[in-house]
Amino acid sequence: MSVENHKTLAIIGQGYVGLPLAMAAVEAGWTVIGVDNFEAKVSQINFGSSPVEDISDEQLKSAIAKGRYKATTEFSSVAAATVITICVPTPLDNNREPDLSLLRSAARGIAPHISNETLVVSESTSYPGTLRNVIVPIISELKPKESQKLYFASAPERVDPGNKTWNQRNTPRLVGGIDNESEKRAHDFYQSICDAVVKVATPEVAEAAKLLENTFRLVNIALVNEFTQLCFASGINVQDVIDAAGTKPYGFMPFRPGVGVGGHCIPIDPLYLTWWARQNGSSAVFVEFADSINRLMPRYVAERALGMIDTKVNRPKVLILGVAYKPGVRDVRETPVSELRNALISHGVEVAWHDPLVPLWEDTTPVGINWDCDVAILSTKQPGIDVTQLIDRGVRILDCTNSIKNLAGVTTL
Ligand SMILES: NC(=O)c1ccc[n+]([C@@H]2O[C@H](COP(=O)([O-])OP(=O)(O)OC[C@H]3O[C@@H](n4cnc5c(N)ncnc54)[C@H](O)[C@@H]3O)[C@@H](O)[C@H]2O)c1
């Protein structure tokens, strides 16, 4: 692959964010070097097998065949790039606080190889100040002497894996640079791959906006999860209530209840916000409450399912349908179904699971949908799950996805 092109982009992290960005950039005329420290993933990608659902093997193979894309574990390859984007995970540590160790190691990995006049962009989600106070100091300390002028910006990724409508190109991109030239260069770069680029005053505004977006989802999901419990206790179907409220043309946005929140964003990013608040001598109690309501939801769902089983059954059997954190993906990170299973087991239930997209989960394998059970819980509406045969067998279903309409034996959450 020739990397002498002036439009050479290096992307650190080739996962749900980095690989779709790479393919979007290839389409926009960039030559892309995908750096990832997970050797097996790099081999898989270079073999033409995509590890993420939104990118097909054909798309990947075509980019590789044209010589416009290659994955590597070699950080030194970023020397050829005029733009470097960082797309590594930003998880929580054991205390449920921000863990920037991967971000720091990515910054340390690229720093010694950065060429002069390179733009470095962080797309990873983090608290305000991460670019300026964590990434810039690491790179400034470790960069080569001759790389005197570097540019830095924050452009948080907004991708929604599995979403067929909104993608890299048509989702507006926020960009905040640490100075005017950084902002201009970041704007020009994203304009080459996105339809709309929105300049914001500082990287901190971009970082905070990303936390606000995902916290907005967290608290609204928590609200509707709490509301669900209030409605059920009074014999009201919460879905009817949400449909009714949703007829208001302004000032209301419908959210639906579910087993909880999962994935690498909604359960995690708001805790970056609560931690950041504490660092500033403040607290985000509203967000903390929302987090705890969502975290208790799997237990509530387990109790609702058990309430559907005849109390005379000695050791009930429950089949969980869908373990990925959302439909259409095989991603099980932070899936609330994990807590659901634990809650059922703690009630003495025999639990099995079925998910057409997930071959292995927490060291267990799926069962067929014909598994003999007392009740089934539809936790994630995965494509390929056919509930009709359960209904034909007379199995009762607790539908946590509001996707089964007017079928006998089905109760919505
Ligand atoms: N997944 C989403 O839906 C989504 C959406 C918007 C934003 N984000 C944010 O984007 C960032 C990346 O998330 P993701 O879902 O793509 O993660 P991911 O786990 O799918 O991919 C990250 C990749 O980075 C690699 N990696 C980890 N540390 C590295 C290092 N030091 N050097 C090189 N490679 C390294 C991993 O091997 C992995 O392949 C996170 O901050 C996340 O919050 C994710």
CSV table of C-alpha atoms and ligand atoms in Angstrom, one decimal:
chain,number,residue,atom,x,y,z
A,1,MET,CA,0.0,0.0,0.0
A,2,SER,CA,1.4,3.4,-0.9
A,3,VAL,CA,1.2,5.8,2.0
A,4,GLU,CA,2.9,8.7,0.2
A,5,ASN,CA,-0.4,10.3,-0.4
A,6,HIS,CA,-1.0,13.7,1.2
A,7,LYS,CA,-4.5,12.5,2.1
A,8,THR,CA,-3.3,9.8,4.5
A,9,LEU,CA,-5.2,9.2,7.6
A,10,ALA,CA,-4.2,7.0,10.6
A,11,ILE,CA,-7.0,5.8,12.9
A,12,ILE,CA,-6.0,4.4,16.3
A,13,GLY,CA,-8.5,1.6,17.3
A,14,GLN,CA,-10.3,-0.4,14.6
A,15,GLY,CA,-13.6,-1.2,16.4
A,16,TYR,CA,-17.2,0.0,16.1
A,17,VAL,CA,-16.0,3.6,15.7
A,18,GLY,CA,-12.6,3.3,14.0
A,19,LEU,CA,-13.4,0.8,11.2
A,20,PRO,CA,-16.6,2.6,9.9
A,21,LEU,CA,-14.6,5.8,10.0
A,22,ALA,CA,-11.9,4.1,8.0
A,23,MET,CA,-14.3,3.0,5.3
A,24,ALA,CA,-16.0,6.4,5.1
A,25,ALA,CA,-12.6,8.0,4.7
A,26,VAL,CA,-11.6,5.6,1.9
A,27,GLU,CA,-14.8,6.4,0.1
A,28,ALA,CA,-13.9,10.1,0.4
A,29,GLY,CA,-10.5,9.6,-1.2
A,30,TRP,CA,-8.3,9.1,1.8
A,31,THR,CA,-5.7,6.4,2.2
A,32,VAL,CA,-6.2,4.9,5.6
A,33,ILE,CA,-3.9,3.1,8.0
A,34,GLY,CA,-5.9,1.4,10.8
A,35,VAL,CA,-3.7,0.9,13.9
A,36,ASP,CA,-4.9,-1.5,16.5
A,37,ASN,CA,-3.0,-3.2,19.3
A,38,PHE,CA,-5.0,-6.4,19.1
A,39,GLU,CA,-3.0,-8.5,16.8
A,40,ALA,CA,-5.7,-11.1,16.1
A,41,LYS,CA,-8.2,-8.4,15.1
A,42,VAL,CA,-5.6,-6.8,12.7
A,43,SER,CA,-5.1,-10.2,11.0
A,44,GLN,CA,-8.8,-10.8,10.8
A,45,ILE,CA,-9.4,-7.3,9.2
A,46,ASN,CA,-6.5,-7.7,6.7
A,47,PHE,CA,-7.9,-11.1,5.8
A,48,GLY,CA,-11.0,-9.2,4.7
A,49,SER,CA,-13.3,-10.3,7.5
A,50,SER,CA,-15.1,-7.4,9.2
A,51,PRO,CA,-15.4,-7.5,13.0
A,52,VAL,CA,-18.3,-5.0,13.0
A,53,GLU,CA,-21.8,-5.5,11.6
A,54,ASP,CA,-22.0,-2.1,9.8
A,55,ILE,CA,-19.1,-2.9,7.5
A,56,SER,CA,-19.4,-5.8,5.1
A,57,ASP,CA,-16.6,-8.1,4.2
A,58,GLU,CA,-17.0,-6.9,0.6
A,59,GLN,CA,-16.5,-3.3,1.5
A,60,LEU,CA,-13.5,-4.1,3.5
A,61,LYS,CA,-12.0,-6.4,0.8
A,62,SER,CA,-12.5,-3.7,-1.8
A,63,ALA,CA,-10.7,-1.0,0.2
A,64,ILE,CA,-7.8,-3.4,0.8
A,65,ALA,CA,-7.7,-4.5,-2.8
A,66,LYS,CA,-7.5,-0.9,-4.0
A,67,GLY,CA,-4.5,-0.4,-1.7
A,68,ARG,CA,-6.4,2.3,0.2
A,69,TYR,CA,-6.7,0.6,3.5
A,70,LYS,CA,-4.6,-1.6,5.7
A,71,ALA,CA,-4.7,-2.5,9.4
A,72,THR,CA,-1.5,-2.8,11.4
A,73,THR,CA,-0.2,-3.1,14.9
A,74,GLU,CA,2.7,-0.8,14.1
A,75,PHE,CA,2.3,2.7,15.7
A,76,SER,CA,5.3,3.9,13.6
A,77,SER,CA,3.1,3.8,10.5
A,78,VAL,CA,1.4,7.0,11.7
A,79,ALA,CA,4.4,8.9,10.5
A,80,ALA,CA,2.9,8.9,7.0
A,81,ALA,CA,-0.3,10.5,8.2
A,82,THR,CA,-1.4,14.1,8.0
A,83,VAL,CA,-4.4,13.4,10.2
A,84,ILE,CA,-4.5,10.9,13.1
A,85,THR,CA,-7.8,10.1,14.9
A,86,ILE,CA,-8.0,8.3,18.2
A,87,CYS,CA,-10.9,5.9,18.5
A,88,VAL,CA,-10.0,3.7,21.4
A,89,PRO,CA,-12.4,2.6,24.2
A,90,THR,CA,-12.9,4.8,27.3
A,91,PRO,CA,-14.5,2.3,29.8
A,92,LEU,CA,-15.0,2.5,33.6
A,93,ASP,CA,-12.6,1.1,36.1
A,94,ASN,CA,-13.6,-1.2,39.0
A,95,ASN,CA,-14.8,1.8,41.0
A,96,ARG,CA,-17.1,2.8,38.0
A,97,GLU,CA,-14.9,5.8,37.3
A,98,PRO,CA,-13.3,6.9,34.0
A,99,ASP,CA,-10.5,4.6,32.9
A,100,LEU,CA,-8.4,6.5,30.4
A,101,SER,CA,-5.5,4.0,30.3
A,102,LEU,CA,-6.2,2.9,26.7
A,103,LEU,CA,-6.5,6.5,25.6
A,104,ARG,CA,-3.2,7.3,27.3
A,105,SER,CA,-1.5,4.3,25.8
A,106,ALA,CA,-2.8,5.2,22.4
A,107,ALA,CA,-1.4,8.8,22.8
A,108,ARG,CA,1.9,7.4,24.0
A,109,GLY,CA,2.0,4.9,21.1
A,110,ILE,CA,1.6,7.6,18.4
A,111,ALA,CA,3.6,10.4,20.0
A,112,PRO,CA,7.1,9.4,19.0
A,113,HIS,CA,6.1,8.9,15.4
A,114,ILE,CA,4.0,12.0,14.7
A,115,SER,CA,5.2,14.1,11.8
A,116,ASN,CA,5.3,17.9,11.8
A,117,GLU,CA,2.1,19.7,10.9
A,118,THR,CA,-0.1,16.7,11.8
A,119,LEU,CA,-3.7,17.1,13.1
A,120,VAL,CA,-4.5,14.8,16.0
A,121,VAL,CA,-8.2,14.3,16.7
A,122,SER,CA,-9.8,12.5,19.6
A,123,GLU,CA,-13.1,10.8,18.8
A,124,SER,CA,-13.2,8.8,22.0
A,125,THR,CA,-15.9,9.8,24.4
A,126,SER,CA,-14.6,11.4,27.6
A,127,TYR,CA,-15.1,14.2,30.1
A,128,PRO,CA,-14.4,17.8,29.2
A,129,GLY,CA,-10.7,18.6,29.3
A,130,THR,CA,-9.5,15.2,28.2
A,131,LEU,CA,-8.0,16.5,24.9
A,132,ARG,CA,-6.3,19.5,26.5
A,133,ASN,CA,-5.2,18.1,29.8
A,134,VAL,CA,-4.5,14.4,29.0
A,135,ILE,CA,-3.8,13.9,25.3
A,136,VAL,CA,-2.0,17.1,24.4
A,137,PRO,CA,0.5,16.9,27.3
A,138,ILE,CA,1.4,13.3,26.6
A,139,ILE,CA,2.0,14.0,22.9
A,140,SER,CA,3.8,17.3,23.5
A,141,GLU,CA,6.2,15.5,25.8
A,142,LEU,CA,7.0,12.5,23.7
A,143,LYS,CA,6.8,13.8,20.1
A,144,PRO,CA,9.9,14.0,17.9
A,145,LYS,CA,11.9,17.3,18.2
A,146,GLU,CA,11.3,18.2,14.6
A,147,SER,CA,7.5,17.9,14.9
A,148,GLN,CA,7.3,21.4,16.3
A,149,LYS,CA,3.8,22.3,15.1
A,150,LEU,CA,0.9,19.9,15.8
A,151,TYR,CA,-2.8,20.6,15.8
A,152,PHE,CA,-5.4,19.1,18.1
A,153,ALA,CA,-9.1,18.8,18.1
A,154,SER,CA,-12.0,16.9,19.6
A,155,ALA,CA,-14.7,15.5,17.4
A,156,PRO,CA,-16.7,13.0,19.4
A,157,GLU,CA,-18.1,10.1,17.4
A,158,ARG,CA,-21.9,9.8,17.3
A,159,VAL,CA,-22.2,6.5,15.4
A,160,ASP,CA,-25.1,4.3,16.2
A,161,PRO,CA,-24.1,0.7,15.3
A,162,GLY,CA,-26.9,-1.1,13.4
A,163,ASN,CA,-28.7,2.2,12.5
A,164,LYS,CA,-29.6,2.0,8.8
A,165,THR,CA,-30.6,5.7,8.5
A,166,TRP,CA,-27.8,7.6,10.3
A,167,ASN,CA,-24.2,7.0,9.5
A,168,GLN,CA,-20.8,8.6,9.3
A,169,ARG,CA,-21.7,10.7,6.4
A,170,ASN,CA,-25.1,12.1,7.2
A,171,THR,CA,-24.7,12.6,11.0
A,172,PRO,CA,-23.5,16.1,11.7
A,173,ARG,CA,-20.1,16.2,13.3
A,174,LEU,CA,-19.1,18.5,16.2
A,175,VAL,CA,-15.6,19.8,16.0
A,176,GLY,CA,-13.7,21.9,18.6
A,177,GLY,CA,-10.0,22.8,18.2
A,178,ILE,CA,-7.5,24.0,20.7
A,179,ASP,CA,-6.7,27.0,18.5
A,180,ASN,CA,-8.0,28.5,15.2
A,181,GLU,CA,-5.7,26.6,12.9
A,182,SER,CA,-6.6,23.3,14.6
A,183,GLU,CA,-10.2,24.0,14.3
A,184,LYS,CA,-9.9,24.9,10.6
A,185,ARG,CA,-7.9,21.7,9.8
A,186,ALA,CA,-10.3,19.5,11.7
A,187,HIS,CA,-13.2,21.2,10.0
A,188,ASP,CA,-11.7,20.6,6.6
A,189,PHE,CA,-10.9,17.0,7.4
A,190,TYR,CA,-14.4,16.2,8.6
A,191,GLN,CA,-15.9,18.1,5.7
A,192,SER,CA,-14.3,15.6,3.4
A,193,ILE,CA,-16.2,12.7,5.0
A,194,CYS,CA,-19.4,14.2,6.5
A,195,ASP,CA,-22.2,16.2,5.0
A,196,ALA,CA,-22.3,18.7,7.9
A,197,VAL,CA,-19.6,19.8,10.3
A,198,VAL,CA,-20.5,22.0,13.3
A,199,LYS,CA,-17.7,24.1,14.7
A,200,VAL,CA,-17.9,24.7,18.5
A,201,ALA,CA,-16.0,27.2,20.6
A,202,THR,CA,-13.6,24.7,22.3
A,203,PRO,CA,-12.8,21.0,22.5
A,204,GLU,CA,-14.4,21.1,25.9
A,205,VAL,CA,-17.8,22.1,24.4
A,206,ALA,CA,-17.6,19.2,22.0
A,207,GLU,CA,-16.6,16.8,24.8
A,208,ALA,CA,-19.4,18.0,27.1
A,209,ALA,CA,-22.0,17.9,24.3
A,210,LYS,CA,-21.3,14.3,23.8
A,211,LEU,CA,-21.8,13.6,27.5
A,212,LEU,CA,-25.0,15.6,27.4
A,213,GLU,CA,-26.4,13.6,24.4
A,214,ASN,CA,-25.8,10.3,26.0
A,215,THR,CA,-26.9,11.4,29.5
A,216,PHE,CA,-30.1,12.7,27.9
A,217,ARG,CA,-30.8,9.2,26.7
A,218,LEU,CA,-29.9,7.6,30.1
A,219,VAL,CA,-32.2,9.8,32.1
A,220,ASN,CA,-35.1,9.5,29.7
A,221,ILE,CA,-34.8,5.8,29.7
A,222,ALA,CA,-34.7,5.8,33.5
A,223,LEU,CA,-37.8,8.0,33.6
A,224,VAL,CA,-39.8,5.6,31.4
A,225,ASN,CA,-38.5,2.6,33.3
A,226,GLU,CA,-39.7,4.1,36.6
A,227,PHE,CA,-43.0,5.1,35.0
A,228,THR,CA,-43.4,1.5,33.8
A,229,GLN,CA,-43.3,0.2,37.3
A,230,LEU,CA,-45.8,2.9,38.5
A,231,CYS,CA,-48.2,2.0,35.7
A,232,PHE,CA,-48.0,-1.7,36.1
A,233,ALA,CA,-48.7,-1.4,39.8
A,234,SER,CA,-51.9,0.5,38.9
A,235,GLY,CA,-53.0,-1.9,36.1
A,236,ILE,CA,-52.2,0.6,33.3
A,237,ASN,CA,-50.4,-0.5,30.1
A,238,VAL,CA,-47.4,1.9,29.9
A,239,GLN,CA,-47.0,1.4,26.2
A,240,ASP,CA,-50.6,2.8,25.7
A,241,VAL,CA,-49.6,5.8,27.9
A,242,ILE,CA,-46.4,6.4,25.8
A,243,ASP,CA,-48.4,6.1,22.5
A,244,ALA,CA,-50.9,8.6,23.9
A,245,ALA,CA,-48.3,11.1,25.1
A,246,GLY,CA,-46.5,10.7,21.8
A,247,THR,CA,-49.4,12.3,20.0
A,248,LYS,CA,-48.3,15.7,21.4
A,249,PRO,CA,-46.5,17.3,18.5
A,250,TYR,CA,-44.0,19.3,20.6
A,251,GLY,CA,-42.2,19.1,23.9
A,252,PHE,CA,-42.4,15.3,24.2
A,253,MET,CA,-40.1,12.5,22.8
A,254,PRO,CA,-41.2,8.9,23.3
A,255,PHE,CA,-38.7,6.6,25.0
A,256,ARG,CA,-39.6,2.9,25.7
A,257,PRO,CA,-38.9,0.8,28.7
A,258,GLY,CA,-36.6,-2.2,28.6
A,259,VAL,CA,-34.4,-4.5,30.6
A,260,GLY,CA,-31.9,-1.6,31.2
A,261,VAL,CA,-29.2,0.1,29.2
A,262,GLY,CA,-26.2,-1.5,27.6
A,263,GLY,CA,-23.3,-1.1,25.2
A,264,HIS,CA,-20.2,1.1,25.3
A,265,CYS,CA,-22.0,4.4,25.6
A,266,ILE,CA,-25.3,4.9,27.5
A,267,PRO,CA,-24.3,3.0,30.8
A,268,ILE,CA,-20.8,4.5,30.8
A,269,ASP,CA,-20.6,8.0,29.4
A,270,PRO,CA,-23.0,9.5,32.1
A,271,LEU,CA,-20.6,8.2,34.7
A,272,TYR,CA,-17.9,10.3,33.1
A,273,LEU,CA,-20.2,13.2,33.7
A,274,THR,CA,-20.8,12.3,37.4
A,275,TRP,CA,-17.1,11.8,38.0
A,276,TRP,CA,-16.3,15.1,36.3
A,277,ALA,CA,-18.9,16.9,38.4
A,278,ARG,CA,-17.2,15.5,41.6
A,279,GLN,CA,-13.8,16.7,40.4
A,280,ASN,CA,-15.3,20.2,40.2
A,281,GLY,CA,-16.6,20.0,43.7
A,282,SER,CA,-20.2,19.4,42.5
A,283,SER,CA,-22.4,16.5,42.1
A,284,ALA,CA,-24.8,15.2,39.4
A,285,VAL,CA,-27.4,13.5,41.7
A,286,PHE,CA,-30.1,13.4,39.1
A,287,VAL,CA,-27.9,11.4,36.7
A,288,GLU,CA,-26.8,9.1,39.6
A,289,PHE,CA,-30.4,8.4,40.4
A,290,ALA,CA,-31.1,7.6,36.7
A,291,ASP,CA,-28.2,5.3,36.6
A,292,SER,CA,-29.5,3.4,39.7
A,293,ILE,CA,-33.0,3.1,38.4
A,294,ASN,CA,-31.7,1.6,35.1
A,295,ARG,CA,-29.4,-0.8,37.0
A,296,LEU,CA,-32.4,-2.1,39.1
A,297,MET,CA,-34.5,-2.7,36.0
A,298,PRO,CA,-33.2,-6.3,35.2
A,299,ARG,CA,-34.3,-7.3,38.7
A,300,TYR,CA,-37.7,-5.8,38.1
A,301,VAL,CA,-38.0,-7.7,34.8
A,302,ALA,CA,-37.0,-11.0,36.5
A,303,GLU,CA,-39.8,-10.5,39.1
A,304,ARG,CA,-42.3,-9.7,36.4
A,305,ALA,CA,-41.4,-12.9,34.5
A,306,LEU,CA,-41.6,-15.0,37.7
A,307,GLY,CA,-45.0,-13.5,38.3
A,308,MET,CA,-46.2,-15.1,35.1
A,309,ILE,CA,-45.3,-18.6,36.3
A,310,ASP,CA,-47.5,-20.8,38.3
A,311,THR,CA,-46.2,-20.7,41.9
A,312,LYS,CA,-46.6,-24.5,42.1
A,313,VAL,CA,-43.7,-25.0,39.6
A,314,ASN,CA,-40.8,-26.1,41.8
A,315,ARG,CA,-37.8,-25.1,39.6
A,316,PRO,CA,-39.1,-22.7,36.9
A,317,LYS,CA,-37.4,-22.6,33.5
A,318,VAL,CA,-37.0,-19.3,31.8
A,319,LEU,CA,-35.7,-18.8,28.2
A,320,ILE,CA,-34.1,-15.4,27.5
A,321,LEU,CA,-34.4,-14.3,23.9
A,322,GLY,CA,-31.7,-11.8,22.8
A,323,VAL,CA,-28.6,-11.1,24.9
A,324,ALA,CA,-26.9,-8.4,22.8
A,325,TYR,CA,-27.4,-5.0,24.2
A,326,LYS,CA,-29.5,-3.9,21.2
A,327,PRO,CA,-31.1,-5.4,18.1
A,328,GLY,CA,-29.0,-6.2,15.0
A,329,VAL,CA,-25.6,-6.4,16.7
A,330,ARG,CA,-23.6,-9.1,18.3
A,331,ASP,CA,-22.2,-6.7,20.9
A,332,VAL,CA,-22.8,-7.9,24.5
A,333,ARG,CA,-20.7,-5.2,26.2
A,334,GLU,CA,-22.5,-4.0,29.4
A,335,THR,CA,-25.6,-5.9,28.3
A,336,PRO,CA,-28.3,-5.6,31.0
A,337,VAL,CA,-29.3,-9.1,30.2
A,338,SER,CA,-26.4,-10.3,32.3
A,339,GLU,CA,-28.0,-8.9,35.4
A,340,LEU,CA,-31.4,-10.3,34.3
A,341,ARG,CA,-29.9,-13.7,34.1
A,342,ASN,CA,-28.2,-13.3,37.5
A,343,ALA,CA,-31.5,-12.1,39.1
A,344,LEU,CA,-33.4,-15.1,37.7
A,345,ILE,CA,-30.7,-17.5,38.9
A,346,SER,CA,-30.8,-16.0,42.4
A,347,HIS,CA,-34.5,-16.8,42.5
A,348,GLY,CA,-33.7,-20.5,41.8
A,349,VAL,CA,-34.7,-20.4,38.2
A,350,GLU,CA,-33.1,-22.6,35.5
A,351,VAL,CA,-32.1,-20.1,32.7
A,352,ALA,CA,-31.1,-20.6,29.1
A,353,TRP,CA,-30.7,-18.1,26.3
A,354,HIS,CA,-31.1,-17.8,22.6
A,355,ASP,CA,-29.6,-15.2,20.3
A,356,PRO,CA,-29.1,-15.8,16.6
A,357,LEU,CA,-26.2,-13.3,16.4
A,358,VAL,CA,-24.3,-14.4,19.5
A,359,PRO,CA,-22.5,-17.8,19.5
A,360,LEU,CA,-20.9,-17.5,22.9
A,361,TRP,CA,-21.8,-15.3,25.9
A,362,GLU,CA,-20.1,-15.3,29.4
A,363,ASP,CA,-18.7,-18.7,28.6
A,364,THR,CA,-22.1,-20.2,27.9
A,365,THR,CA,-23.6,-21.3,24.6
A,366,PRO,CA,-27.2,-20.6,23.3
A,367,VAL,CA,-30.0,-23.1,23.2
A,368,GLY,CA,-32.5,-23.6,20.4
A,369,ILE,CA,-35.8,-21.7,20.5
A,370,ASN,CA,-37.5,-25.0,21.1
A,371,TRP,CA,-36.0,-25.3,24.6
A,372,ASP,CA,-38.6,-26.4,27.1
A,373,CYS,CA,-39.5,-23.5,29.4
A,374,ASP,CA,-42.3,-22.0,31.6
A,375,VAL,CA,-41.8,-18.5,30.3
A,376,ALA,CA,-39.7,-16.7,27.7
A,377,ILE,CA,-38.4,-13.1,28.1
A,378,LEU,CA,-37.9,-11.2,24.9
A,379,SER,CA,-35.1,-8.9,26.1
A,380,THR,CA,-33.6,-7.8,22.7
A,381,LYS,CA,-35.5,-8.0,19.4
A,382,GLN,CA,-32.8,-9.7,17.4
A,383,PRO,CA,-33.5,-10.4,13.8
A,384,GLY,CA,-34.1,-14.1,13.3
A,385,ILE,CA,-35.9,-14.7,16.6
A,386,ASP,CA,-39.2,-16.3,15.7
A,387,VAL,CA,-41.6,-16.2,18.7
A,388,THR,CA,-44.5,-17.8,16.8
A,389,GLN,CA,-43.3,-21.3,17.5
A,390,LEU,CA,-43.1,-20.5,21.3
A,391,ILE,CA,-46.7,-19.1,21.1
A,392,ASP,CA,-47.8,-22.3,19.2
A,393,ARG,CA,-46.4,-24.3,22.1
A,394,GLY,CA,-48.3,-22.2,24.6
A,395,VAL,CA,-45.3,-20.6,26.1
A,396,ARG,CA,-46.0,-17.3,27.7
A,397,ILE,CA,-43.8,-14.4,26.7
A,398,LEU,CA,-42.8,-11.2,28.6
A,399,ASP,CA,-42.0,-8.8,25.8
A,400,CYS,CA,-39.6,-6.1,26.9
A,401,THR,CA,-39.2,-4.7,23.4
A,402,ASN,CA,-42.8,-3.7,22.6
A,403,SER,CA,-42.5,-5.5,19.3
A,404,ILE,CA,-45.1,-8.3,19.5
A,405,LYS,CA,-48.5,-7.0,18.8
A,406,ASN,CA,-51.9,-8.6,19.6
A,407,LEU,CA,-50.7,-12.1,20.2
A,408,ALA,CA,-52.3,-14.3,22.9
A,409,GLY,CA,-49.9,-15.2,25.7
A,410,VAL,CA,-47.7,-12.2,25.3
A,411,THR,CA,-47.4,-9.5,28.0
A,412,THR,CA,-45.6,-6.3,27.3
A,413,LEU,CA,-43.4,-4.8,30.0
B,1,LIG,N1,-19.6,1.8,20.0
B,1,LIG,C1,-20.4,2.9,19.9
B,1,LIG,O1,-21.6,2.8,19.6
B,1,LIG,C2,-19.8,4.2,20.1
B,1,LIG,C3,-20.5,5.4,19.6
B,1,LIG,C4,-20.0,6.6,19.7
B,1,LIG,C5,-18.8,6.8,20.4
B,1,LIG,N2,-18.1,5.7,20.9
B,1,LIG,C6,-16.8,5.9,21.6
B,1,LIG,O2,-15.8,5.6,20.7
B,1,LIG,C7,-14.7,5.0,21.4
B,1,LIG,C8,-14.3,3.7,20.8
B,1,LIG,O3,-15.4,2.8,21.0
B,1,LIG,P1,-15.6,1.5,20.1
B,1,LIG,O4,-17.0,1.0,20.4
B,1,LIG,O5,-15.2,1.7,18.8
B,1,LIG,O6,-14.6,0.4,20.8
B,1,LIG,P2,-14.2,-1.0,20.3
B,1,LIG,O7,-13.9,-1.8,21.5
B,1,LIG,O8,-15.2,-1.5,19.3
B,1,LIG,O9,-12.9,-0.7,19.4
B,1,LIG,C9,-11.8,-0.2,20.0
B,1,LIG,C10,-10.5,-0.8,19.4
B,1,LIG,O10,-9.4,-0.1,19.9
B,1,LIG,C11,-8.4,-1.0,20.1
B,1,LIG,N3,-7.5,-0.5,21.1
B,1,LIG,C12,-7.6,-0.4,22.5
B,1,LIG,N4,-6.6,0.3,23.0
B,1,LIG,C13,-5.8,0.5,22.0
B,1,LIG,C14,-4.5,1.2,22.0
B,1,LIG,N5,-4.0,1.7,23.1
B,1,LIG,N6,-3.9,1.3,20.8
B,1,LIG,C15,-4.5,0.8,19.7
B,1,LIG,N7,-5.6,0.2,19.7
B,1,LIG,C16,-6.3,0.1,20.8
B,1,LIG,C17,-9.1,-2.3,20.5
B,1,LIG,O11,-8.3,-3.5,20.3
B,1,LIG,C18,-10.4,-2.3,19.7
B,1,LIG,O12,-10.2,-2.9,18.4
B,1,LIG,C19,-15.1,5.0,22.9
B,1,LIG,O13,-14.7,6.1,23.5
B,1,LIG,C20,-16.6,5.0,22.8
B,1,LIG,O14,-17.2,5.6,24.0
B,1,LIG,C21,-18.6,4.4,20.7
